Amino acid sequence: MKYLALASGGKDSLYAMHVLQREGHQVVGLLHMRCGDGYQDSFMYQTVGSEVADLLGECLGIPIFIYETKCKSINQNLQYKKEEGDEVEDLYEAIASAKEKIYFEGVSSGAILSKYQKNRVEDVCKRLSLRCLSPLWEMDQKKLLGEMISNGMEGRIVKVASSLLGRECINMGLDEIYDRLEAVQGLEVNFCGEGGEYESIILDCPMFKKRISIDKYEVTPHPEEIGREGIVFYMRILKTSLVEKDI
């Protein structure tokens, strides 16, 4: 099946593409939802690390559509019903726009545990007569993260929001965050960050024709935590480049 991939640039959306490729599906385009107001929390989208999105199309050799969203969640019920002005309607418009430019029959997402997000992507797909592909759904998170690492997903942590982690975890690799979480004793741990503990971006993977290099960045606290001791930190990427790979 030809499909459009929802691509935040993080490990889940890109590994979903890896799994779908293994199953014989063909990705024909990427869709990245970018917060129009810069960094902002969203119930639906990863907003941190969006600076690398412009490079994903060249890395994969397919078109990428970048669509701005206001990141406003008006309808916060588990089951979604169309609500004008909601960030889900931004997704609907973005996919509908992409559908006018390229042919695809389905849309992929990296949903693992969030019924809130999965229900909304399914709602949009149903309205547009598209199939929703969620190949990572309800996979064991520890096993899944280990599988990502062993299959060559090279990523960096771009946001932490947990007392189990810390500012020093920003720019850690996926293998390092795996070891960090495995060392936690006596607490339930979401290895893939499904509890919001962390977010990532992928710099290289087997599907990439070129790899992404983060040449300059800074670590900053969450806007609401500036001036006080908090637990939420994120990477603000200042400069990137693409590096040729020996394939």
mmCIF file of C-alpha atoms in Angstrom:
data_model
loop_
_atom_site.group_PDB
_atom_site.id
_atom_site.type_symbol
_atom_site.label_atom_id
_atom_site.label_comp_id
_atom_site.label_asym_id
_atom_site.label_seq_id
_atom_site.Cartn_x
_atom_site.Cartn_y
_atom_site.Cartn_z
ATOM 1 C CA MET A 1 0.000 0.000 0.000
ATOM 2 C CA LYS A 2 1.163 3.520 -0.772
ATOM 3 C CA TYR A 3 0.904 5.703 2.313
ATOM 4 C CA LEU A 4 1.621 9.141 3.746
ATOM 5 C CA ALA A 5 3.693 9.065 6.935
ATOM 6 C CA LEU A 6 2.992 11.417 9.813
ATOM 7 C CA ALA A 7 6.566 12.322 10.693
ATOM 8 C CA SER A 8 7.522 14.326 13.759
ATOM 9 C CA GLY A 9 11.157 13.390 13.237
ATOM 10 C CA GLY A 10 11.037 11.302 16.407
ATOM 11 C CA LYS A 11 11.819 7.619 16.847
ATOM 12 C CA ASP A 12 8.230 6.317 16.872
ATOM 13 C CA SER A 13 6.993 7.805 13.598
ATOM 14 C CA LEU A 14 10.188 6.855 11.766
ATOM 15 C CA TYR A 15 10.367 3.344 13.176
ATOM 16 C CA ALA A 16 6.734 2.827 12.164
ATOM 17 C CA MET A 17 7.917 3.520 8.609
ATOM 18 C CA HIS A 18 10.698 0.957 9.040
ATOM 19 C CA VAL A 19 8.177 -1.699 10.118
ATOM 20 C CA LEU A 20 5.777 -0.857 7.289
ATOM 21 C CA GLN A 21 8.606 -1.059 4.748
ATOM 22 C CA ARG A 22 9.412 -4.515 6.100
ATOM 23 C CA GLU A 23 5.760 -5.463 5.588
ATOM 24 C CA GLY A 24 5.873 -4.363 1.950
ATOM 25 C CA HIS A 25 4.171 -0.959 2.153
ATOM 26 C CA GLN A 26 5.555 2.069 0.280
ATOM 27 C CA VAL A 27 5.873 5.519 1.801
ATOM 28 C CA VAL A 28 5.309 8.194 -0.851
ATOM 29 C CA GLY A 29 5.390 11.329 1.274
ATOM 30 C CA LEU A 30 5.836 12.769 4.751
ATOM 31 C CA LEU A 31 3.620 15.146 6.691
ATOM 32 C CA HIS A 32 5.057 17.202 9.526
ATOM 33 C CA MET A 33 2.822 19.312 11.762
ATOM 34 C CA ARG A 34 4.722 22.369 12.974
ATOM 35 C CA CYS A 35 3.504 24.651 15.730
ATOM 36 C CA GLY A 36 3.119 28.096 14.209
ATOM 37 C CA ASP A 37 3.953 29.792 17.518
ATOM 38 C CA GLY A 38 7.281 28.012 17.997
ATOM 39 C CA TYR A 39 7.733 25.749 21.020
ATOM 40 C CA GLN A 40 4.390 24.875 22.582
ATOM 41 C CA ASP A 41 2.870 21.869 24.316
ATOM 42 C CA SER A 42 0.411 19.837 22.275
ATOM 43 C CA PHE A 43 -1.845 16.885 23.038
ATOM 44 C CA MET A 44 -1.326 15.595 19.483
ATOM 45 C CA TYR A 45 2.042 16.610 18.104
ATOM 46 C CA GLN A 46 5.698 16.589 19.066
ATOM 47 C CA THR A 47 6.760 20.213 18.772
ATOM 48 C CA VAL A 48 10.366 19.910 19.977
ATOM 49 C CA GLY A 49 12.962 19.089 17.316
ATOM 50 C CA SER A 50 10.836 20.469 14.499
ATOM 51 C CA GLU A 51 13.934 22.252 13.179
ATOM 52 C CA VAL A 52 15.118 19.004 11.539
ATOM 53 C CA ALA A 53 11.842 18.332 9.718
ATOM 54 C CA ASP A 54 12.913 20.268 6.629
ATOM 55 C CA LEU A 55 15.763 17.767 6.157
ATOM 56 C CA LEU A 56 13.691 14.580 6.391
ATOM 57 C CA GLY A 57 12.491 14.654 2.790
ATOM 58 C CA GLU A 58 16.037 14.824 1.460
ATOM 59 C CA CYS A 59 17.167 12.098 3.859
ATOM 60 C CA LEU A 60 14.469 9.762 2.558
ATOM 61 C CA GLY A 61 14.267 10.983 -1.034
ATOM 62 C CA ILE A 62 10.519 11.685 -0.905
ATOM 63 C CA PRO A 63 8.429 14.878 -0.636
ATOM 64 C CA ILE A 64 7.637 16.348 2.762
ATOM 65 C CA PHE A 65 4.667 18.583 3.478
ATOM 66 C CA ILE A 66 5.066 20.908 6.454
ATOM 67 C CA TYR A 67 1.785 22.268 7.774
ATOM 68 C CA GLU A 68 1.378 24.788 10.556
ATOM 69 C CA THR A 69 -0.905 24.093 13.502
ATOM 70 C CA LYS A 70 -1.896 26.355 16.385
ATOM 71 C CA CYS A 71 -1.652 23.366 18.767
ATOM 72 C CA LYS A 72 -5.067 24.117 20.267
ATOM 73 C CA SER A 73 -6.889 21.148 21.773
ATOM 74 C CA ILE A 74 -10.513 22.232 22.127
ATOM 75 C CA ASN A 75 -12.114 18.783 22.269
ATOM 76 C CA GLN A 76 -10.155 16.840 24.894
ATOM 77 C CA ASN A 77 -12.532 13.890 25.194
ATOM 78 C CA LEU A 78 -11.060 10.455 24.506
ATOM 79 C CA GLN A 79 -13.444 9.950 21.595
ATOM 80 C CA TYR A 80 -13.075 12.782 19.133
ATOM 81 C CA LYS A 81 -15.906 14.600 17.403
ATOM 82 C CA LYS A 82 -15.179 17.281 14.814
ATOM 83 C CA GLU A 83 -14.525 20.633 16.490
ATOM 84 C CA GLU A 84 -13.702 23.736 14.468
ATOM 85 C CA GLY A 85 -10.427 25.307 15.554
ATOM 86 C CA ASP A 86 -9.110 22.104 17.139
ATOM 87 C CA GLU A 87 -5.578 20.989 16.241
ATOM 88 C CA VAL A 88 -7.082 17.788 14.820
ATOM 89 C CA GLU A 89 -8.810 19.841 12.136
ATOM 90 C CA ASP A 90 -5.378 21.210 11.198
ATOM 91 C CA LEU A 91 -4.345 17.594 10.609
ATOM 92 C CA TYR A 92 -7.455 16.966 8.515
ATOM 93 C CA GLU A 93 -6.697 19.967 6.304
ATOM 94 C CA ALA A 94 -3.027 18.988 5.998
ATOM 95 C CA ILE A 95 -3.767 15.414 4.893
ATOM 96 C CA ALA A 96 -6.515 16.594 2.537
ATOM 97 C CA SER A 97 -4.050 19.050 0.991
ATOM 98 C CA ALA A 98 -1.382 16.351 0.563
ATOM 99 C CA LYS A 99 -3.997 14.073 -1.011
ATOM 100 C CA GLU A 100 -4.479 16.628 -3.779
ATOM 101 C CA LYS A 101 -0.753 16.534 -4.594
ATOM 102 C CA ILE A 102 0.230 12.855 -4.359
ATOM 103 C CA TYR A 103 -1.615 9.536 -4.417
ATOM 104 C CA PHE A 104 -1.811 7.442 -1.247
ATOM 105 C CA GLU A 105 -4.300 5.044 0.304
ATOM 106 C CA GLY A 106 -3.268 5.168 3.941
ATOM 107 C CA VAL A 107 -1.667 7.264 6.661
ATOM 108 C CA SER A 108 0.859 5.968 9.186
ATOM 109 C CA SER A 109 1.466 7.094 12.749
ATOM 110 C CA GLY A 110 3.881 6.056 15.470
ATOM 111 C CA ALA A 111 1.141 5.610 18.076
ATOM 112 C CA ILE A 112 2.099 3.060 20.730
ATOM 113 C CA LEU A 113 -0.168 3.538 23.734
ATOM 114 C CA SER A 114 -2.104 6.799 23.363
ATOM 115 C CA LYS A 115 -5.730 6.045 22.483
ATOM 116 C CA TYR A 116 -6.296 9.805 22.515
ATOM 117 C CA GLN A 117 -3.919 10.305 19.568
ATOM 118 C CA LYS A 118 -4.802 7.092 17.730
ATOM 119 C CA ASN A 119 -8.543 7.837 17.875
ATOM 120 C CA ARG A 120 -7.971 11.252 16.329
ATOM 121 C CA VAL A 121 -5.802 10.017 13.475
ATOM 122 C CA GLU A 122 -8.386 7.309 12.783
ATOM 123 C CA ASP A 123 -11.177 9.901 12.772
ATOM 124 C CA VAL A 124 -9.346 12.021 10.199
ATOM 125 C CA CYS A 125 -8.546 8.986 8.046
ATOM 126 C CA LYS A 126 -12.158 7.806 8.130
ATOM 127 C CA ARG A 127 -13.409 11.207 6.974
ATOM 128 C CA LEU A 128 -10.905 11.167 4.106
ATOM 129 C CA SER A 129 -11.555 7.502 3.162
ATOM 130 C CA LEU A 130 -8.010 6.476 4.065
ATOM 131 C CA ARG A 131 -6.657 3.534 6.021
ATOM 132 C CA CYS A 132 -4.903 4.276 9.317
ATOM 133 C CA LEU A 133 -1.659 2.323 9.819
ATOM 134 C CA SER A 134 -0.353 1.995 13.395
ATOM 135 C CA PRO A 135 2.205 -0.843 13.296
ATOM 136 C CA LEU A 136 3.640 -0.126 16.770
ATOM 137 C CA TRP A 137 0.296 -0.139 18.567
ATOM 138 C CA GLU A 138 0.424 -1.705 22.054
ATOM 139 C CA MET A 139 3.889 -3.197 21.568
ATOM 140 C CA ASP A 140 5.920 -3.790 24.727
ATOM 141 C CA GLN A 141 7.830 -0.537 25.167
ATOM 142 C CA LYS A 142 11.069 -1.965 26.532
ATOM 143 C CA LYS A 143 11.242 -4.557 23.771
ATOM 144 C CA LEU A 144 10.305 -1.954 21.156
ATOM 145 C CA LEU A 145 13.000 0.536 22.192
ATOM 146 C CA GLY A 146 15.563 -2.269 22.187
ATOM 147 C CA GLU A 147 14.399 -3.267 18.711
ATOM 148 C CA MET A 148 14.759 0.306 17.463
ATOM 149 C CA ILE A 149 18.335 0.449 18.731
ATOM 150 C CA SER A 150 19.307 -2.948 17.307
ATOM 151 C CA ASN A 151 17.816 -1.980 13.932
ATOM 152 C CA GLY A 152 20.073 1.038 13.563
ATOM 153 C CA MET A 153 17.861 3.915 14.693
ATOM 154 C CA GLU A 154 20.332 6.582 15.797
ATOM 155 C CA GLY A 155 18.544 9.237 17.800
ATOM 156 C CA ARG A 156 19.020 11.996 20.333
ATOM 157 C CA ILE A 157 16.877 13.040 23.283
ATOM 158 C CA VAL A 158 15.470 16.533 22.676
ATOM 159 C CA LYS A 159 13.110 16.885 25.638
ATOM 160 C CA VAL A 160 12.853 15.500 29.166
ATOM 161 C CA ALA A 161 9.882 15.919 31.478
ATOM 162 C CA SER A 162 10.442 13.513 34.343
ATOM 163 C CA SER A 163 12.180 13.526 37.701
ATOM 164 C CA LEU A 164 13.683 10.171 36.643
ATOM 165 C CA LEU A 165 15.699 11.934 33.975
ATOM 166 C CA GLY A 166 17.238 15.407 33.996
ATOM 167 C CA ARG A 167 18.852 18.186 32.016
ATOM 168 C CA GLU A 168 21.937 16.012 31.470
ATOM 169 C CA CYS A 169 19.843 13.582 29.403
ATOM 170 C CA ILE A 170 19.369 16.109 26.600
ATOM 171 C CA ASN A 171 21.383 14.917 23.562
ATOM 172 C CA MET A 172 21.742 11.398 24.963
ATOM 173 C CA GLY A 173 21.476 8.569 22.450
ATOM 174 C CA LEU A 174 18.630 6.047 22.505
ATOM 175 C CA ASP A 175 20.967 3.386 23.903
ATOM 176 C CA GLU A 176 21.977 5.703 26.743
ATOM 177 C CA ILE A 177 18.382 6.536 27.672
ATOM 178 C CA TYR A 178 17.553 2.811 27.555
ATOM 179 C CA ASP A 179 20.319 2.106 30.086
ATOM 180 C CA ARG A 180 19.211 5.049 32.225
ATOM 181 C CA LEU A 181 15.617 3.803 32.395
ATOM 182 C CA GLU A 182 16.645 0.183 32.914
ATOM 183 C CA ALA A 183 18.578 1.266 36.014
ATOM 184 C CA VAL A 184 15.410 2.676 37.618
ATOM 185 C CA GLN A 185 14.264 0.342 40.383
ATOM 186 C CA GLY A 186 10.815 -0.049 41.933
ATOM 187 C CA LEU A 187 8.925 2.228 39.538
ATOM 188 C CA GLU A 188 6.920 1.566 36.397
ATOM 189 C CA VAL A 189 8.895 2.978 33.487
ATOM 190 C CA ASN A 190 7.662 3.923 30.027
ATOM 191 C CA PHE A 191 10.735 2.984 27.998
ATOM 192 C CA CYS A 192 9.407 4.697 24.868
ATOM 193 C CA GLY A 193 8.376 7.829 26.761
ATOM 194 C CA GLU A 194 4.639 7.177 26.417
ATOM 195 C CA GLY A 195 4.084 8.907 29.746
ATOM 196 C CA GLY A 196 5.689 12.073 28.379
ATOM 197 C CA GLU A 197 9.029 11.354 30.066
ATOM 198 C CA TYR A 198 11.078 12.260 27.004
ATOM 199 C CA GLU A 199 10.982 12.987 23.279
ATOM 200 C CA SER A 200 13.530 12.237 20.586
ATOM 201 C CA ILE A 201 14.628 12.959 17.049
ATOM 202 C CA ILE A 202 16.270 10.524 14.652
ATOM 203 C CA LEU A 203 19.530 11.546 13.007
ATOM 204 C CA ASP A 204 20.149 8.369 11.029
ATOM 205 C CA CYS A 205 18.491 5.051 10.235
ATOM 206 C CA PRO A 206 18.737 2.398 7.497
ATOM 207 C CA MET A 207 16.128 4.210 5.362
ATOM 208 C CA PHE A 208 18.096 7.483 5.280
ATOM 209 C CA LYS A 209 20.191 8.299 2.215
ATOM 210 C CA LYS A 210 21.924 11.054 4.216
ATOM 211 C CA ARG A 211 22.321 11.508 7.960
ATOM 212 C CA ILE A 212 21.437 14.601 9.970
ATOM 213 C CA SER A 213 24.069 16.377 12.038
ATOM 214 C CA ILE A 214 23.171 18.734 14.884
ATOM 215 C CA ASP A 215 25.988 21.255 14.684
ATOM 216 C CA LYS A 216 24.833 23.696 17.348
ATOM 217 C CA TYR A 217 22.159 23.641 20.029
ATOM 218 C CA GLU A 218 21.276 24.958 23.447
ATOM 219 C CA VAL A 219 19.365 23.446 26.352
ATOM 220 C CA THR A 220 16.581 25.538 27.796
ATOM 221 C CA PRO A 221 13.924 25.013 30.481
ATOM 222 C CA HIS A 222 10.239 24.853 29.639
ATOM 223 C CA PRO A 223 8.923 28.430 29.186
ATOM 224 C CA GLU A 224 6.665 28.020 32.232
ATOM 225 C CA GLU A 225 9.609 26.891 34.387
ATOM 226 C CA ILE A 226 12.037 29.720 33.633
ATOM 227 C CA GLY A 227 13.221 31.265 36.882
ATOM 228 C CA ARG A 228 12.362 28.286 39.056
ATOM 229 C CA GLU A 229 13.604 24.755 39.544
ATOM 230 C CA GLY A 230 11.743 22.476 37.167
ATOM 231 C CA ILE A 231 12.011 19.091 35.496
ATOM 232 C CA VAL A 232 11.177 19.985 31.886
ATOM 233 C CA PHE A 233 14.071 20.816 29.570
ATOM 234 C CA TYR A 234 14.335 20.773 25.815
ATOM 235 C CA MET A 235 16.867 21.180 23.041
ATOM 236 C CA ARG A 236 16.671 24.266 20.874
ATOM 237 C CA ILE A 237 18.440 23.353 17.650
ATOM 238 C CA LEU A 238 20.364 26.279 16.193
ATOM 239 C CA LYS A 239 22.260 24.734 13.282
ATOM 240 C CA THR A 240 22.008 21.491 11.319
ATOM 241 C CA SER A 241 23.579 19.947 8.247
ATOM 242 C CA LEU A 242 23.324 16.803 6.137
ATOM 243 C CA VAL A 243 26.169 14.307 5.883
ATOM 244 C CA GLU A 244 26.653 11.915 2.977
ATOM 245 C CA LYS A 245 26.532 8.206 3.819
ATOM 246 C CA ASP A 246 28.604 5.384 2.379
ATOM 247 C CA ILE A 247 25.841 3.132 1.086
#
